[in-house]
Short mmCIF file of C-alpha atoms in Angstrom, two decimals:
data_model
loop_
_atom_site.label_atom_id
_atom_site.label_comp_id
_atom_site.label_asym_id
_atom_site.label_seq_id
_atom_site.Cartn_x
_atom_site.Cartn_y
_atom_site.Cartn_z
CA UNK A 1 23.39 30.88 57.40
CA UNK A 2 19.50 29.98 56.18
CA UNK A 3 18.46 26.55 55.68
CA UNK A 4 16.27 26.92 52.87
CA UNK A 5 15.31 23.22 52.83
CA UNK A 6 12.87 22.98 56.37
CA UNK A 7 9.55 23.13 56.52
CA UNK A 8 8.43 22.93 53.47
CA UNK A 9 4.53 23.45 53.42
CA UNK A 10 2.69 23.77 50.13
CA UNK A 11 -1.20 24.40 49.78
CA UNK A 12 -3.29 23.07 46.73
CA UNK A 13 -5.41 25.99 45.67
CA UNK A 14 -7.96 25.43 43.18
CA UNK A 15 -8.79 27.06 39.71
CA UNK A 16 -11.84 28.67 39.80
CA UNK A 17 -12.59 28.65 36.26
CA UNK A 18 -15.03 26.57 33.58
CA UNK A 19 -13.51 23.20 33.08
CA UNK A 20 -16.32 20.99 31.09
CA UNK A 21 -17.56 17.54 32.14
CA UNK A 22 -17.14 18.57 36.08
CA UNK A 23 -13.03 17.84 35.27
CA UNK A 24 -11.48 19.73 38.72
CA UNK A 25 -7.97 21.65 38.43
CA UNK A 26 -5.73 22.23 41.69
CA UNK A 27 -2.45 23.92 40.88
CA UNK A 28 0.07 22.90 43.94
CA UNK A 29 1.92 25.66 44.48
CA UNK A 30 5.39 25.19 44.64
CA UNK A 31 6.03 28.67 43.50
CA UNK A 32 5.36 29.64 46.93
CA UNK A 33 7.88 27.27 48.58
CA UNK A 34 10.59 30.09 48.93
CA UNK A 35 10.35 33.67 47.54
CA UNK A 36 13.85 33.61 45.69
CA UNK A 37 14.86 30.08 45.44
CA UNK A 38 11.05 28.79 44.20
CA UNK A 39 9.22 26.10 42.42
CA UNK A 40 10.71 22.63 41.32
CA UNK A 41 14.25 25.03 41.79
CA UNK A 42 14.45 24.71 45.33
CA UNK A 43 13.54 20.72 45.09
CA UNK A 44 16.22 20.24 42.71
CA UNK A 45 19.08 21.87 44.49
CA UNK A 46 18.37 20.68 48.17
CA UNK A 47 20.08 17.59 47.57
CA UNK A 48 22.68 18.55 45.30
CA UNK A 49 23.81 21.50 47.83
CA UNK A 50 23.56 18.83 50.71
CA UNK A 51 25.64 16.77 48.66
CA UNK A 52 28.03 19.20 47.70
CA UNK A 53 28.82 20.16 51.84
CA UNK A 54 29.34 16.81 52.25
CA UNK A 55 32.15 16.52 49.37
CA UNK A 56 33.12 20.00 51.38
CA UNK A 57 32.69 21.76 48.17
CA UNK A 58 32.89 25.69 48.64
CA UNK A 59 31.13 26.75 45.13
CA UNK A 60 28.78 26.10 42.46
CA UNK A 61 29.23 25.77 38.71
CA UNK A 62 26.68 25.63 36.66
CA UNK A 63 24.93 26.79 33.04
CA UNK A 64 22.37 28.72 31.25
CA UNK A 65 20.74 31.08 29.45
CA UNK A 66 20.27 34.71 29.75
CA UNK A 67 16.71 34.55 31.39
CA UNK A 68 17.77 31.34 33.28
CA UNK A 69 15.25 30.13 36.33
CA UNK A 70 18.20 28.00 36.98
CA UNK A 71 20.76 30.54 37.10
CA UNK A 72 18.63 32.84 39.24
CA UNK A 73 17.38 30.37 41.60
CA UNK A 74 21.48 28.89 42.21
CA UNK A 75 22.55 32.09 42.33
CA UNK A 76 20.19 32.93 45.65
CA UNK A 77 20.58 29.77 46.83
CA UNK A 78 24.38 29.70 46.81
CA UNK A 79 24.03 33.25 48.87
CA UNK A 80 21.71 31.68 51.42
CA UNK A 81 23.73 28.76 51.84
CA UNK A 82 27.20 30.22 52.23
CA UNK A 83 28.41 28.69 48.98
CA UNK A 84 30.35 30.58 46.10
CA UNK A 85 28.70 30.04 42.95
CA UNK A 86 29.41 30.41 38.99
CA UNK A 87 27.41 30.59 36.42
CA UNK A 88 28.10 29.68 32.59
CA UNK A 89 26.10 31.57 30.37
CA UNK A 90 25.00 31.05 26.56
CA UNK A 91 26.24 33.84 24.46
CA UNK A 92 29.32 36.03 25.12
CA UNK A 93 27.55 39.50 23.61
CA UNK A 94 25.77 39.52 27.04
CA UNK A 95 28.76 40.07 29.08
CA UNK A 96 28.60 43.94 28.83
CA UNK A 97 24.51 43.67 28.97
CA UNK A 98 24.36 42.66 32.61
CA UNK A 99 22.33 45.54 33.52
CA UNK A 100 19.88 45.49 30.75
CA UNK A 101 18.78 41.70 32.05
CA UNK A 102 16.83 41.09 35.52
CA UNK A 103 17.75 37.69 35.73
CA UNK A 104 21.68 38.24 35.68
CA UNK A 105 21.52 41.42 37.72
CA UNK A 106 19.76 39.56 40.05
CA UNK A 107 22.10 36.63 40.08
CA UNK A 108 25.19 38.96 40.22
CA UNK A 109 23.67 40.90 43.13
CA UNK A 110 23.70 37.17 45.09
CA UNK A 111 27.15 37.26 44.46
CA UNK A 112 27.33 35.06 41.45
CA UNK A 113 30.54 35.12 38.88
CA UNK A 114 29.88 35.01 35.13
CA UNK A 115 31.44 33.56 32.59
CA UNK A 116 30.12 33.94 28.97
CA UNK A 117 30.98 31.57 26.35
CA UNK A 118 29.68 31.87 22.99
CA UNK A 119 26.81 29.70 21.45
CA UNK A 120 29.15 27.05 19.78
CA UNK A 121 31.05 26.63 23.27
CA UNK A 122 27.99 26.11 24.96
CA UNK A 123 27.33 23.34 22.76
CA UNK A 124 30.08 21.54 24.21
CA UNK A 125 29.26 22.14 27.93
CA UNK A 126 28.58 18.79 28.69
CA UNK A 127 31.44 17.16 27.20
CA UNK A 128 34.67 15.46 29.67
CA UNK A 129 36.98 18.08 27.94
CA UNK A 130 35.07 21.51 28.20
CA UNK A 131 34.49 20.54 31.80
CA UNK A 132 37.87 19.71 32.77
CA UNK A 133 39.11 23.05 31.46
CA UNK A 134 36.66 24.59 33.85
CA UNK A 135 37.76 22.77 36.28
CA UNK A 136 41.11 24.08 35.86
CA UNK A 137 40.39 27.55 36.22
CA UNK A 138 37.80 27.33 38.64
CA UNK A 139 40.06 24.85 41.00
CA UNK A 140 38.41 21.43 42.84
CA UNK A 141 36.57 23.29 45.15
CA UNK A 142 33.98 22.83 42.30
CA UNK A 143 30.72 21.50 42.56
CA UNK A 144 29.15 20.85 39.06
CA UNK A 145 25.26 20.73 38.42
CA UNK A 146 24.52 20.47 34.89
CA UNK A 147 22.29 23.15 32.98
CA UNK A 148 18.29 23.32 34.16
CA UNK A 149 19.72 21.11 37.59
CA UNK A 150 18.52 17.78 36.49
CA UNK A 151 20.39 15.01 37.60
CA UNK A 152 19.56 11.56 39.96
CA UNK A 153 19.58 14.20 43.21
CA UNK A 154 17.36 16.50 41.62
CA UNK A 155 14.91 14.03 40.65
CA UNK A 156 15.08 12.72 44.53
CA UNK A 157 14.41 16.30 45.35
CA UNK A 158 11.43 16.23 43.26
CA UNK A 159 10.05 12.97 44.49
CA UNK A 160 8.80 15.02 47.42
CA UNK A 161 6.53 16.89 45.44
CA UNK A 162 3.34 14.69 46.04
CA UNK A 163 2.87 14.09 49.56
CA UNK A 164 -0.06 11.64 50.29
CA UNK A 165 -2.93 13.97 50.52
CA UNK A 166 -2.15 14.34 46.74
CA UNK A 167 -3.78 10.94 46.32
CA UNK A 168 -7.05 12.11 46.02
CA UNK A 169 -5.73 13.19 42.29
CA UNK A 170 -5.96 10.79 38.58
CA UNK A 171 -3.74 12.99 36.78
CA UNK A 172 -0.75 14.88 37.75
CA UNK A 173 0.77 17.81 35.10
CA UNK A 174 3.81 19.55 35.04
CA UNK A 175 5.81 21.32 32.58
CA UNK A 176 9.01 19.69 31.30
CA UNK A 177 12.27 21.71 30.40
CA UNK A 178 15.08 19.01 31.16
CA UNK A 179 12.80 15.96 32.34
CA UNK A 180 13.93 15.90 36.30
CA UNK A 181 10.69 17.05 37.82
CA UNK A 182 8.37 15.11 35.78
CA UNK A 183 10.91 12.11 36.68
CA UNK A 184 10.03 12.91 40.05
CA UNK A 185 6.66 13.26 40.16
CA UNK A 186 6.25 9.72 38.05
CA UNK A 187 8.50 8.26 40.59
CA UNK A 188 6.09 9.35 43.85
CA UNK A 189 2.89 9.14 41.73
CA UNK A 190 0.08 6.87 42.95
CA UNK A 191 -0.77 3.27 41.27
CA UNK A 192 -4.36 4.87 40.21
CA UNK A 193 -2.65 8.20 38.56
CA UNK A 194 -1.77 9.03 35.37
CA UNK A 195 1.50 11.81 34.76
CA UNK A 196 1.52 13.98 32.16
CA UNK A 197 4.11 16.13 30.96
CA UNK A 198 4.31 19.35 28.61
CA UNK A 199 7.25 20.23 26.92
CA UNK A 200 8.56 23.82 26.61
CA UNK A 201 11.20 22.31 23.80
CA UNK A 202 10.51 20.72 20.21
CA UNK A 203 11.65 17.16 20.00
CA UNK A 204 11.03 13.61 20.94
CA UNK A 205 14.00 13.42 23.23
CA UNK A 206 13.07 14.02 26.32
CA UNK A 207 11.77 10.25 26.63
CA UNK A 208 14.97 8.79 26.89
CA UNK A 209 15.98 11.38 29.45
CA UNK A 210 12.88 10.71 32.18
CA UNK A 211 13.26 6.87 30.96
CA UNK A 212 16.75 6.88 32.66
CA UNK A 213 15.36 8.40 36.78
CA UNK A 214 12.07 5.85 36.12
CA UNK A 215 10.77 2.11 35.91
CA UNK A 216 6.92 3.07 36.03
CA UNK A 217 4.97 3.45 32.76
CA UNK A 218 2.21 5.80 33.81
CA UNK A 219 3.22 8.65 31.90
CA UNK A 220 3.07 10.55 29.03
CA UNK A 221 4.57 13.68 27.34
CA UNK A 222 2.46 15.82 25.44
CA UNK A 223 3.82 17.68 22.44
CA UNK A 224 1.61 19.73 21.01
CA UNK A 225 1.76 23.29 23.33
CA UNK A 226 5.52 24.20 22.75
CA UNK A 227 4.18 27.22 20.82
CA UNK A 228 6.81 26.59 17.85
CA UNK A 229 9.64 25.69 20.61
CA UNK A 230 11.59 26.85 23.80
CA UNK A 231 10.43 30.35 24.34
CA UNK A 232 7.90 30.62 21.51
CA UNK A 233 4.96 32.88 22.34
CA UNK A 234 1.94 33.98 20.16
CA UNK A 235 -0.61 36.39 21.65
CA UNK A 236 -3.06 33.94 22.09
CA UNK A 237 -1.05 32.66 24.84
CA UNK A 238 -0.51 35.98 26.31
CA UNK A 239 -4.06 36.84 26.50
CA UNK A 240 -4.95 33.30 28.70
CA UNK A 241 -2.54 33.96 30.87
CA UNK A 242 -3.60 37.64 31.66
CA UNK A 243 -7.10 36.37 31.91
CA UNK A 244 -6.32 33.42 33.53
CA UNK A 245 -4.49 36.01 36.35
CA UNK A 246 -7.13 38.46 35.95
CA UNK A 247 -9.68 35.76 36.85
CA UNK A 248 -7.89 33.61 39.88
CA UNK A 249 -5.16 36.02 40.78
CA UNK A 250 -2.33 33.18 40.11
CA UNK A 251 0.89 34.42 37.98
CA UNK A 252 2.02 32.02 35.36
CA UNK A 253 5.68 32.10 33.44
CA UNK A 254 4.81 32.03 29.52
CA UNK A 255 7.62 29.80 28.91
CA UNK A 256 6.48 26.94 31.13
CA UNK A 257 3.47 26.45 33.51
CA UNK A 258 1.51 28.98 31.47
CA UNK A 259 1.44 26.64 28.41
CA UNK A 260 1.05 23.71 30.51
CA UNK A 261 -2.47 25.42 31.81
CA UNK A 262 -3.11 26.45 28.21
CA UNK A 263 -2.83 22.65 27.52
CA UNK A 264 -5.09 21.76 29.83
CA UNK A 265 -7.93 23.95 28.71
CA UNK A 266 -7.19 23.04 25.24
CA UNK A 267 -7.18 18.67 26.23
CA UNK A 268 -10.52 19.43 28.49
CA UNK A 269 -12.14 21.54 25.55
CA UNK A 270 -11.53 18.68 23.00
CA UNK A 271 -12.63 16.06 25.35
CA UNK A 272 -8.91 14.44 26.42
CA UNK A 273 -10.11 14.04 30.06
CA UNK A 274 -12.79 11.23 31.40
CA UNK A 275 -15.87 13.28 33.05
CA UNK A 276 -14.83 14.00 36.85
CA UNK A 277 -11.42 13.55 36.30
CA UNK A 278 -9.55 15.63 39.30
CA UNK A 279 -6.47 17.38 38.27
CA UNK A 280 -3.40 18.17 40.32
CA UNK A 281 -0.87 20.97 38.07
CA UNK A 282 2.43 21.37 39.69
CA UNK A 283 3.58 25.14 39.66
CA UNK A 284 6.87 24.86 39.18
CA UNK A 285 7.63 28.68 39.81
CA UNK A 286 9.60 30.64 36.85
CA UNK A 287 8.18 33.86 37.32
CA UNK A 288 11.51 35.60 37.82
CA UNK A 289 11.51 35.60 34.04
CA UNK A 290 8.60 37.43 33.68
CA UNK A 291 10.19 41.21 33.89
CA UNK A 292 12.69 40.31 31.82
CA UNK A 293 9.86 39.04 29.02
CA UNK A 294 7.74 41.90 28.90
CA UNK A 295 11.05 44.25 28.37
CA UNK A 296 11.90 42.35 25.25
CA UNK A 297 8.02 42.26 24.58
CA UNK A 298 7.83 46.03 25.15
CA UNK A 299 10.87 46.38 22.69
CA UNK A 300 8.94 44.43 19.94
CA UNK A 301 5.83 46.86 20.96
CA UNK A 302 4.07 43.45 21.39
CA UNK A 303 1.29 42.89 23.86
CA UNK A 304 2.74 41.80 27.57
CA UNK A 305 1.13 39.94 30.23
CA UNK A 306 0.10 42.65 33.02
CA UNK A 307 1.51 41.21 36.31
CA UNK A 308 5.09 40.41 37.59
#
Protein backbone atom coordinates (compact mmCIF):
# COMPACT_ATOMS: atom_id res chain seq x y z
CA UNK A 1 0.00 0.00 0.00
CA UNK A 2 1.35 3.81 -1.03
CA UNK A 3 1.38 6.49 1.40
CA UNK A 4 0.51 9.28 -0.66
CA UNK A 5 0.84 11.80 2.18
CA UNK A 6 5.11 11.85 2.74
CA UNK A 7 7.25 14.05 1.47
CA UNK A 8 5.51 16.49 0.19
CA UNK A 9 7.88 19.02 -1.67
CA UNK A 10 6.42 21.83 -3.74
CA UNK A 11 8.56 24.45 -5.80
CA UNK A 12 7.33 28.13 -6.44
CA UNK A 13 7.97 28.73 -10.10
CA UNK A 14 7.52 32.07 -11.38
CA UNK A 15 5.38 33.62 -14.29
CA UNK A 16 7.40 34.93 -16.75
CA UNK A 17 5.06 37.27 -18.22
CA UNK A 18 4.30 41.38 -18.21
CA UNK A 19 2.77 42.21 -14.90
CA UNK A 20 2.77 46.29 -14.68
CA UNK A 21 4.15 48.34 -11.76
CA UNK A 22 7.07 45.54 -11.16
CA UNK A 23 3.88 43.41 -9.33
CA UNK A 24 5.78 39.62 -9.23
CA UNK A 25 3.54 36.34 -9.74
CA UNK A 26 4.78 32.82 -8.32
CA UNK A 27 2.25 30.08 -8.89
CA UNK A 28 3.07 27.24 -6.05
CA UNK A 29 2.54 24.31 -7.60
CA UNK A 30 0.52 22.00 -5.89
CA UNK A 31 -0.55 20.41 -9.07
CA UNK A 32 2.63 18.67 -8.98
CA UNK A 33 2.25 17.22 -5.45
CA UNK A 34 1.05 13.73 -6.80
CA UNK A 35 0.32 12.85 -10.48
CA UNK A 36 -3.28 11.34 -9.81
CA UNK A 37 -4.31 12.48 -6.47
CA UNK A 38 -3.04 16.44 -7.14
CA UNK A 39 -3.51 19.96 -6.07
CA UNK A 40 -5.50 21.18 -2.90
CA UNK A 41 -7.13 17.25 -3.56
CA UNK A 42 -4.48 15.47 -1.99
CA UNK A 43 -4.36 18.21 1.06
CA UNK A 44 -7.90 17.76 1.62
CA UNK A 45 -8.13 14.03 1.85
CA UNK A 46 -4.87 13.25 3.89
CA UNK A 47 -6.57 13.86 6.97
CA UNK A 48 -9.90 12.70 6.29
CA UNK A 49 -8.40 9.17 5.00
CA UNK A 50 -6.14 9.20 8.22
CA UNK A 51 -9.15 9.78 10.06
CA UNK A 52 -11.21 7.38 8.47
CA UNK A 53 -8.37 4.25 9.34
CA UNK A 54 -8.57 5.32 12.57
CA UNK A 55 -12.57 4.94 12.85
CA UNK A 56 -11.36 1.52 10.86
CA UNK A 57 -13.52 2.58 8.07
CA UNK A 58 -13.03 0.27 4.90
CA UNK A 59 -14.68 2.77 2.15
CA UNK A 60 -15.39 6.11 0.95
CA UNK A 61 -18.65 7.85 0.11
CA UNK A 62 -18.73 10.76 -1.40
CA UNK A 63 -20.45 13.26 -4.27
CA UNK A 64 -20.18 15.03 -7.47
CA UNK A 65 -20.47 15.93 -10.73
CA UNK A 66 -19.72 14.32 -13.95
CA UNK A 67 -16.27 16.10 -14.52
CA UNK A 68 -15.62 15.96 -10.70
CA UNK A 69 -11.75 16.80 -9.50
CA UNK A 70 -13.17 15.44 -6.37
CA UNK A 71 -14.47 12.31 -7.62
CA UNK A 72 -11.34 11.60 -9.64
CA UNK A 73 -8.87 12.50 -7.14
CA UNK A 74 -10.97 10.02 -4.18
CA UNK A 75 -11.33 7.63 -6.53
CA UNK A 76 -7.22 7.20 -6.96
CA UNK A 77 -6.71 7.89 -3.67
CA UNK A 78 -9.05 5.24 -2.26
CA UNK A 79 -6.99 2.70 -4.76
CA UNK A 80 -3.66 3.82 -3.35
CA UNK A 81 -4.73 3.62 0.06
CA UNK A 82 -6.45 0.25 0.16
CA UNK A 83 -9.85 1.79 0.81
CA UNK A 84 -13.19 0.94 -1.13
CA UNK A 85 -14.71 3.97 -2.34
CA UNK A 86 -18.25 5.30 -3.76
CA UNK A 87 -19.06 7.92 -5.52
CA UNK A 88 -22.55 9.82 -5.80
CA UNK A 89 -22.98 11.44 -8.92
CA UNK A 90 -25.36 14.40 -10.17
CA UNK A 91 -27.60 13.21 -12.87
CA UNK A 92 -28.81 9.62 -13.44
CA UNK A 93 -28.72 9.93 -17.60
CA UNK A 94 -24.92 9.44 -17.08
CA UNK A 95 -25.10 6.02 -15.79
CA UNK A 96 -24.95 4.35 -19.29
CA UNK A 97 -22.37 7.31 -20.47
CA UNK A 98 -19.46 6.06 -18.40
CA UNK A 99 -17.33 5.63 -21.31
CA UNK A 100 -18.04 8.79 -23.10
CA UNK A 101 -16.57 10.77 -19.76
CA UNK A 102 -12.68 10.69 -18.73
CA UNK A 103 -13.27 11.61 -15.37
CA UNK A 104 -15.68 8.58 -14.46
CA UNK A 105 -13.77 6.10 -16.58
CA UNK A 106 -10.97 7.08 -14.79
CA UNK A 107 -12.55 6.86 -11.40
CA UNK A 108 -14.18 3.45 -12.27
CA UNK A 109 -10.84 2.10 -13.50
CA UNK A 110 -9.53 2.91 -9.58
CA UNK A 111 -12.12 0.75 -8.64
CA UNK A 112 -14.75 3.23 -7.70
CA UNK A 113 -18.74 2.23 -7.48
CA UNK A 114 -21.31 4.65 -8.92
CA UNK A 115 -24.36 5.55 -7.97
CA UNK A 116 -26.39 8.13 -10.01
CA UNK A 117 -29.13 10.01 -8.55
CA UNK A 118 -30.98 12.49 -10.43
CA UNK A 119 -30.58 16.37 -10.10
CA UNK A 120 -33.49 16.86 -7.54
CA UNK A 121 -31.91 13.97 -5.30
CA UNK A 122 -28.74 15.52 -5.36
CA UNK A 123 -30.25 18.47 -3.94
CA UNK A 124 -30.89 16.68 -0.90
CA UNK A 125 -27.42 15.07 -0.44
CA UNK A 126 -26.61 16.83 2.49
CA UNK A 127 -29.63 16.36 4.41
CA UNK A 128 -29.74 13.66 7.90
CA UNK A 129 -32.36 11.61 5.85
CA UNK A 130 -30.78 11.14 2.28
CA UNK A 131 -27.65 10.20 4.15
CA UNK A 132 -28.98 7.73 6.42
CA UNK A 133 -30.57 5.87 3.52
CA UNK A 134 -27.09 5.64 2.12
CA UNK A 135 -25.95 4.52 4.93
CA UNK A 136 -28.25 1.72 4.85
CA UNK A 137 -27.31 0.34 1.70
CA UNK A 138 -23.83 1.06 1.79
CA UNK A 139 -23.49 -0.53 5.57
CA UNK A 140 -21.24 1.40 8.58
CA UNK A 141 -18.18 0.61 7.10
CA UNK A 142 -18.89 4.12 5.60
CA UNK A 143 -16.77 6.95 5.67
CA UNK A 144 -18.63 10.15 4.47
CA UNK A 145 -16.77 13.29 2.96
CA UNK A 146 -19.13 15.73 1.71
CA UNK A 147 -19.11 16.95 -2.08
CA UNK A 148 -15.74 19.10 -3.25
CA UNK A 149 -14.03 17.44 0.36
CA UNK A 150 -14.38 20.49 2.44
CA UNK A 151 -14.81 19.96 5.90
CA UNK A 152 -12.66 21.06 9.41
CA UNK A 153 -9.93 18.09 8.24
CA UNK A 154 -9.69 19.34 4.90
CA UNK A 155 -9.12 22.78 5.83
CA UNK A 156 -6.24 21.34 8.36
CA UNK A 157 -4.96 19.64 5.30
CA UNK A 158 -4.80 22.84 3.57
CA UNK A 159 -3.19 24.80 6.34
CA UNK A 160 0.02 23.18 5.12
CA UNK A 161 -0.05 24.88 2.00
CA UNK A 162 2.23 27.91 2.97
CA UNK A 163 5.26 26.76 4.53
CA UNK A 164 7.47 29.67 5.87
CA UNK A 165 9.54 30.44 2.89
CA UNK A 166 6.11 31.62 1.55
CA UNK A 167 6.55 34.66 3.78
CA UNK A 168 8.38 36.55 1.48
CA UNK A 169 4.69 36.97 -0.26
CA UNK A 170 1.75 40.19 0.47
CA UNK A 171 -0.89 38.45 -1.27
CA UNK A 172 -1.82 34.92 -1.51
CA UNK A 173 -4.66 33.74 -4.42
CA UNK A 174 -6.45 30.76 -4.86
CA UNK A 175 -9.50 29.72 -6.53
CA UNK A 176 -12.57 28.90 -4.41
CA UNK A 177 -15.14 26.06 -5.30
CA UNK A 178 -16.42 25.02 -1.69
CA UNK A 179 -14.29 27.54 0.55
CA UNK A 180 -11.85 24.76 2.37
CA UNK A 181 -8.60 25.72 0.73
CA UNK A 182 -8.92 29.34 0.89
CA UNK A 183 -9.94 28.57 4.70
CA UNK A 184 -6.69 27.09 4.86
CA UNK A 185 -4.52 29.25 3.38
CA UNK A 186 -6.17 32.35 5.58
CA UNK A 187 -5.62 30.19 8.53
CA UNK A 188 -1.51 29.71 7.83
CA UNK A 189 -1.25 33.15 6.15
CA UNK A 190 1.29 35.63 7.53
CA UNK A 191 0.26 38.87 9.78
CA UNK A 192 1.70 41.15 6.73
CA UNK A 193 -0.43 39.14 3.89
CA UNK A 194 -3.44 39.72 2.39
CA UNK A 195 -5.75 36.35 0.93
CA UNK A 196 -7.68 36.58 -1.83
CA UNK A 197 -10.07 34.30 -3.19
CA UNK A 198 -11.86 33.76 -6.72
CA UNK A 199 -14.93 32.10 -7.01
CA UNK A 200 -15.75 29.57 -9.76
CA UNK A 201 -19.67 29.87 -8.47
CA UNK A 202 -22.18 32.95 -8.58
CA UNK A 203 -23.27 34.01 -5.15
CA UNK A 204 -22.36 35.72 -1.97
CA UNK A 205 -22.38 32.56 0.05
CA UNK A 206 -19.33 31.36 0.26
CA UNK A 207 -18.52 33.97 3.17
CA UNK A 208 -20.36 32.29 5.68
CA UNK A 209 -18.79 29.01 4.66
CA UNK A 210 -14.79 30.15 5.08
CA UNK A 211 -16.22 32.39 8.13
CA UNK A 212 -17.00 29.05 9.95
CA UNK A 213 -12.80 27.19 9.56
CA UNK A 214 -11.48 31.11 10.36
CA UNK A 215 -11.08 33.98 13.07
CA UNK A 216 -8.58 36.17 10.90
CA UNK A 217 -9.96 39.02 8.75
CA UNK A 218 -7.30 39.29 6.08
CA UNK A 219 -9.25 38.14 3.32
CA UNK A 220 -11.31 38.76 0.62
CA UNK A 221 -13.37 37.01 -2.14
CA UNK A 222 -13.45 38.42 -5.41
CA UNK A 223 -16.53 38.06 -7.57
CA UNK A 224 -16.20 39.34 -10.63
CA UNK A 225 -14.23 36.30 -12.86
CA UNK A 226 -16.93 33.48 -12.51
CA UNK A 227 -17.45 33.93 -16.28
CA UNK A 228 -21.43 33.87 -15.81
CA UNK A 229 -21.03 30.92 -13.06
CA UNK A 230 -19.62 27.35 -12.27
CA UNK A 231 -18.28 26.18 -15.55
CA UNK A 232 -18.96 29.27 -17.65
CA UNK A 233 -16.37 29.81 -20.38
CA UNK A 234 -16.18 32.52 -23.17
CA UNK A 235 -13.31 32.37 -25.67
CA UNK A 236 -11.61 35.10 -24.27
CA UNK A 237 -10.74 32.91 -21.49
CA UNK A 238 -9.71 30.15 -23.67
CA UNK A 239 -7.34 32.14 -25.63
CA UNK A 240 -5.28 33.40 -22.11
CA UNK A 241 -4.99 30.27 -21.08
CA UNK A 242 -3.50 28.81 -24.38
CA UNK A 243 -1.24 31.78 -24.44
CA UNK A 244 -0.62 31.86 -21.04
CA UNK A 245 0.66 27.87 -21.67
CA UNK A 246 2.09 28.73 -24.88
CA UNK A 247 4.19 31.40 -23.14
CA UNK A 248 5.37 29.67 -19.59
CA UNK A 249 4.57 26.08 -20.40
CA UNK A 250 2.14 25.83 -17.15
CA UNK A 251 -1.44 24.01 -17.81
CA UNK A 252 -4.34 25.72 -16.22
CA UNK A 253 -8.08 24.07 -15.64
CA UNK A 254 -10.66 26.70 -17.23
CA UNK A 255 -12.99 26.12 -14.50
CA UNK A 256 -10.71 27.21 -11.66
CA UNK A 257 -7.03 28.38 -11.49
CA UNK A 258 -7.30 29.55 -15.10
CA UNK A 259 -9.81 32.31 -14.14
CA UNK A 260 -8.10 32.96 -11.01
CA UNK A 261 -4.82 33.95 -13.32
CA UNK A 262 -7.21 35.72 -15.67
CA UNK A 263 -8.17 37.75 -12.51
CA UNK A 264 -5.01 38.61 -11.76
CA UNK A 265 -4.04 40.11 -15.06
CA UNK A 266 -7.28 41.79 -15.20
CA UNK A 267 -6.78 43.44 -11.06
CA UNK A 268 -2.91 44.28 -12.14
CA UNK A 269 -4.12 45.88 -15.56
CA UNK A 270 -6.68 48.14 -13.73
CA UNK A 271 -4.32 49.02 -11.05
CA UNK A 272 -5.84 46.64 -7.95
CA UNK A 273 -2.25 45.85 -6.78
CA UNK A 274 0.26 48.45 -4.83
CA UNK A 275 3.57 48.78 -7.15
CA UNK A 276 5.99 45.77 -6.09
CA UNK A 277 3.45 43.86 -4.67
CA UNK A 278 4.81 39.99 -4.78
CA UNK A 279 2.23 37.47 -5.54
CA UNK A 280 2.03 33.86 -4.43
CA UNK A 281 -1.11 31.84 -6.73
CA UNK A 282 -1.82 28.48 -5.34
CA UNK A 283 -2.32 25.83 -8.20
CA UNK A 284 -4.72 23.89 -6.95
CA UNK A 285 -4.45 21.14 -9.78
CA UNK A 286 -7.87 20.29 -11.79
CA UNK A 287 -6.42 19.46 -14.93
CA UNK A 288 -7.95 16.00 -15.08
CA UNK A 289 -10.94 17.92 -16.38
CA UNK A 290 -9.34 19.25 -19.13
CA UNK A 291 -9.91 16.16 -21.78
CA UNK A 292 -13.13 15.89 -20.81
CA UNK A 293 -13.69 19.93 -21.68
CA UNK A 294 -12.32 20.08 -24.97
CA UNK A 295 -14.61 16.85 -26.00
CA UNK A 296 -17.71 18.77 -25.12
CA UNK A 297 -15.88 21.89 -26.66
CA UNK A 298 -15.08 19.89 -29.81
CA UNK A 299 -18.86 18.81 -29.87
CA UNK A 300 -19.98 22.53 -29.80
CA UNK A 301 -17.13 23.02 -32.68
CA UNK A 302 -15.93 25.73 -30.21
CA UNK A 303 -12.31 26.71 -29.87
CA UNK A 304 -10.33 24.34 -27.12
CA UNK A 305 -7.36 25.05 -25.18
CA UNK A 306 -4.36 23.04 -26.94
CA UNK A 307 -2.71 21.07 -24.05
CA UNK A 308 -3.93 18.29 -21.63
Amino acid sequence: MMDIFSDITIENQQVNLHLPNGISLYLKREDKNHPFVSGNKLRKLKYNILEAKKQQKNTLLTFGGAYSNHIAATAAAGQLMGLKTIGVIRGEELCDKIHENPTLRFAQRCGMEFRFVTRTEYRLKDSLEFLNNLLHNYGTDVYVLPEGGTNILAVQGCQEILISDDASFDVICTAVGTGGTMAGLINSSFPHQKVLGFPALKGKFLEEVIKKYVSKNNWKLIHDYHFGGYAKINDDLIRFLNNFNEKTNISLDPIYVGKMIFAIFALANRGYFEPNTKILAIHTGGLQGIAGFNERRLRKSKEILNYV
